């Protein structure tokens, strides 16, 4: 789709199949929680999904359409600082968190678990509201890049420590609409490194 893309790590078909499996596992676990609480999967006001913007947009959109559970969505935006394109040194909330999570079954959804700082932060602030349960789903896991350990419940694919784009993931704001998980050409990334 874009000439700057050099290599595909995860194809459309692989993503679709895995997202459907993840949705099935997540729905099964949420339904078990709800039954334990004396509710049904179609009862209102029990389940809140929190996609971390903007990277989790496409993953979350595909995931929820495979989940036959009554759920609300509360977006959160987290920004990494100091704002480099290809590495993250920390995370801060860039939007208010939904404030009605007490007693709810909450699923945080993100595109990728890298250093762990983003999801460690989200887990902490969501957990402070005392939800009934708190789980995390990520499409991608760069296991070897971890700085902070974060317990995640659902992982789509483990990938090597390479900078990836597509299926919601950006480079400087672009390539989110590339339908696969892919690696940009070295010349694009080298040029970014030189700019700092
Ligand atoms: P963290 O390092 O805090 O675990 O991940 C921070 C955020 O950096 C992720 O939510 C994601 O938005 C972004 N990120 C981490 N690794 C990559 C990558 O390989 N490609 C892209 N496009 N974003 C990444
Ligand atoms: Mg992100």
Coordinates of C-alpha atoms and ligand atoms in Angstrom, one line a residue:
X1 CA 0.0 0.0 0.0
X2 CA 2.9 2.4 0.8
X3 CA 6.3 2.1 -1.0
X4 CA 8.1 3.0 2.2
X5 CA 7.0 -0.2 3.7
X6 CA 9.7 -2.8 3.5
X7 CA 8.4 -6.0 5.2
X8 CA 5.2 -7.5 6.6
X9 CA 5.4 -9.1 10.0
X10 CA 1.7 -10.0 10.5
X11 CA -0.7 -10.3 7.5
X12 CA -4.3 -9.2 7.3
X13 CA -5.5 -12.8 7.5
X14 CA -3.4 -13.6 10.5
X15 CA -4.7 -10.5 12.3
X16 CA -8.3 -11.2 11.5
X17 CA -8.1 -14.8 12.7
X18 CA -6.3 -13.9 15.9
X19 CA -8.5 -11.0 16.8
X20 CA -11.6 -13.3 16.5
X21 CA -9.9 -15.8 18.8
X22 CA -9.1 -13.0 21.3
X23 CA -12.6 -11.7 21.2
X24 CA -14.0 -15.1 21.9
X25 CA -11.7 -15.5 24.9
X26 CA -12.4 -12.1 26.3
X27 CA -16.2 -12.5 25.9
X28 CA -16.0 -15.9 27.6
X29 CA -14.2 -14.4 30.6
X30 CA -16.5 -11.4 30.8
X31 CA -19.5 -13.6 30.7
X32 CA -18.1 -15.8 33.5
X33 CA -17.6 -12.6 35.6
X34 CA -21.1 -11.4 34.9
X35 CA -22.7 -14.8 35.8
X36 CA -20.7 -14.9 39.0
X37 CA -22.1 -11.4 39.8
X38 CA -25.7 -12.7 39.0
X39 CA -25.9 -10.8 35.7
X40 CA -26.2 -11.7 32.0
X41 CA -24.0 -10.7 29.1
X42 CA -26.8 -8.4 28.0
X43 CA -27.3 -6.6 31.3
X44 CA -26.6 -2.9 31.1
X45 CA -23.9 -0.9 32.9
X46 CA -21.6 -3.7 33.7
X47 CA -18.7 -3.7 31.2
X48 CA -16.5 -0.8 30.1
X49 CA -13.8 -1.1 27.4
X50 CA -11.0 1.5 27.4
X51 CA -9.1 1.7 24.1
X52 CA -5.9 3.7 24.4
X53 CA -5.9 6.2 21.6
X54 CA -4.9 6.5 18.9
X55 CA -3.0 3.3 18.3
X56 CA -5.7 0.9 19.6
X57 CA -8.5 2.4 17.4
X58 CA -8.5 -0.2 14.6
X59 CA -7.8 -3.2 16.9
X60 CA -10.6 -2.1 19.3
X61 CA -13.0 -1.6 16.4
X62 CA -12.4 -5.1 15.1
X63 CA -12.4 -6.7 18.5
X64 CA -15.7 -5.3 19.8
X65 CA -17.6 -6.4 16.6
X66 CA -16.7 -10.0 17.5
X67 CA -18.0 -9.7 21.1
X68 CA -21.6 -10.4 21.9
X69 CA -21.5 -8.5 25.2
X70 CA -23.4 -5.3 26.2
X71 CA -20.5 -2.9 26.7
X72 CA -19.7 0.8 26.9
X73 CA -16.6 2.4 25.5
X74 CA -14.5 5.1 27.3
X75 CA -11.5 6.3 25.4
X76 CA -8.3 7.5 27.0
X77 CA -5.4 9.2 25.3
X78 CA -1.9 8.6 26.6
X79 CA 1.1 10.4 25.2
X80 CA 4.6 9.3 25.4
X81 CA 7.3 11.8 26.1
X82 CA 9.7 13.4 25.2
X83 CA 7.8 12.9 21.9
X84 CA 10.2 11.0 19.7
X85 CA 8.7 9.1 16.9
X86 CA 10.2 5.7 17.5
X87 CA 11.0 5.4 21.2
X88 CA 9.1 6.1 24.4
X89 CA 10.7 7.4 27.6
X90 CA 7.6 7.6 29.7
X91 CA 3.8 8.2 29.6
X92 CA 1.3 10.7 30.7
X93 CA -2.5 11.0 30.5
X94 CA -3.5 13.4 27.8
X95 CA -7.2 13.1 28.4
X96 CA -9.5 12.6 31.3
X97 CA -10.2 9.0 32.2
X98 CA -13.9 7.8 32.3
X99 CA -14.8 8.4 36.0
X100 CA -17.5 5.7 36.4
X101 CA -15.4 2.6 36.6
X102 CA -16.1 1.6 40.2
X103 CA -17.7 -1.8 40.3
X104 CA -17.5 -2.3 36.5
X105 CA -15.7 -5.0 34.6
X106 CA -13.0 -3.1 32.7
X107 CA -10.9 -4.1 29.7
X108 CA -8.1 -1.9 28.6
X109 CA -7.2 -2.3 25.0
X110 CA -3.9 -1.2 23.5
X111 CA -2.0 -1.7 20.2
X112 CA 1.3 -2.7 21.6
X113 CA 3.1 -3.4 24.8
X114 CA 6.6 -2.1 24.5
X115 CA 8.4 -0.6 27.4
X116 CA 5.3 -1.1 29.5
X117 CA 5.1 2.5 30.7
X118 CA 1.8 3.3 29.0
X119 CA -0.1 0.3 30.3
X120 CA 1.5 0.5 33.7
X121 CA 0.1 4.1 34.0
X122 CA -3.3 3.2 32.7
X123 CA -3.6 0.2 34.9
X124 CA -2.7 2.3 37.9
X125 CA -5.3 5.1 37.3
X126 CA -8.0 2.7 36.3
X127 CA -7.3 0.5 39.3
X128 CA -7.6 3.5 41.6
X129 CA -11.3 3.6 40.7
X130 CA -11.8 0.1 42.1
X131 CA -13.4 -1.7 39.1
X132 CA -14.8 -5.2 39.8
X133 CA -12.2 -6.6 37.4
X134 CA -9.4 -5.1 35.3
X135 CA -7.9 -6.9 32.3
X136 CA -5.6 -5.8 29.5
X137 CA -5.6 -6.8 25.9
X138 CA -2.8 -5.9 23.5
X139 CA -2.5 -6.9 19.9
X140 CA 1.3 -7.0 20.0
X141 CA 3.9 -7.7 22.6
X142 CA 7.6 -6.7 22.3
X143 CA 8.7 -8.8 25.2
X144 CA 12.3 -7.9 25.1
X145 CA 11.7 -4.2 25.4
X146 CA 10.1 -4.2 28.8
X147 CA 11.2 -1.5 31.3
X148 CA 8.1 -1.8 33.6
X149 CA 6.4 -5.2 34.1
X150 CA 2.7 -5.1 33.4
X151 CA 0.4 -8.1 33.7
X152 CA -1.5 -8.5 30.4
X153 CA -4.3 -11.0 30.0
X154 CA -4.6 -11.3 26.2
X155 CA -1.8 -11.0 23.7
X156 CA -2.3 -11.2 19.9
X157 CA 1.3 -11.7 18.7
X158 CA 4.7 -11.6 20.2
X159 CA 7.0 -9.6 17.9
X160 CA 10.8 -8.8 17.9
X161 CA 12.0 -5.4 19.1
X162 CA 11.5 -3.6 15.8
X163 CA 9.5 -0.5 15.1
X164 CA 6.2 -1.4 13.4
X165 CA 3.4 0.4 11.7
X166 CA 0.0 -0.4 10.4
X167 CA -3.4 -1.6 11.7
X168 CA -3.6 1.5 13.9
X169 CA 0.1 2.0 14.6
X170 CA 1.7 5.1 13.3
X171 CA 5.0 6.6 12.3
X172 CA 4.8 10.4 12.9
X173 CA 1.0 10.2 12.5
X174 CA 0.9 8.2 9.3
X175 CA 0.5 4.6 8.2
X176 CA -2.3 3.8 10.7
X177 CA -4.4 2.8 7.7
X178 CA -1.9 0.2 6.4
X179 CA -3.9 -3.0 6.8
X180 CA -1.0 -5.2 8.0
X181 CA 1.7 -5.0 10.8
X182 CA 4.8 -4.0 8.9
X183 CA 8.3 -2.5 9.1
X184 CA 9.3 0.7 7.4
X185 CA 12.3 0.8 5.2
X186 CA 15.6 1.4 6.9
X187 CA 16.1 4.7 5.0
X188 CA 12.9 6.2 6.5
X189 CA 13.9 5.2 10.0
X190 CA 17.6 6.3 9.6
X191 CA 16.4 9.7 8.4
X192 CA 14.2 10.0 11.5
X193 CA 17.1 9.1 13.7
X194 CA 19.3 11.8 12.1
X195 CA 16.6 14.4 12.7
X196 CA 16.6 13.2 16.3
Ligands
LIG1 P1 5.2 1.6 25.9 O1 6.7 1.8 25.6 O2 4.8 2.6 26.9 O3 4.9 0.2 26.3 O4 4.4 1.9 24.6 C1 4.1 3.2 24.3 C2 3.4 3.4 23.1 O5 4.3 3.6 22.1 C3 2.4 2.3 22.6 O6 1.1 2.4 23.1 C4 2.5 2.6 21.1 O7 1.5 3.6 20.8 C5 3.9 3.2 20.9 N1 4.7 2.2 20.4 C6 5.5 1.3 21.0 N2 6.2 0.5 20.1 C7 5.8 0.9 18.9 C8 6.1 0.5 17.5 O8 6.8 -0.4 17.3 N3 5.4 1.2 16.6 C9 4.6 2.2 16.8 N4 4.0 2.8 15.8 N5 4.3 2.6 18.0 C10 4.9 2.0 19.1
LIG2 MG1 -0.2 4.0 22.3

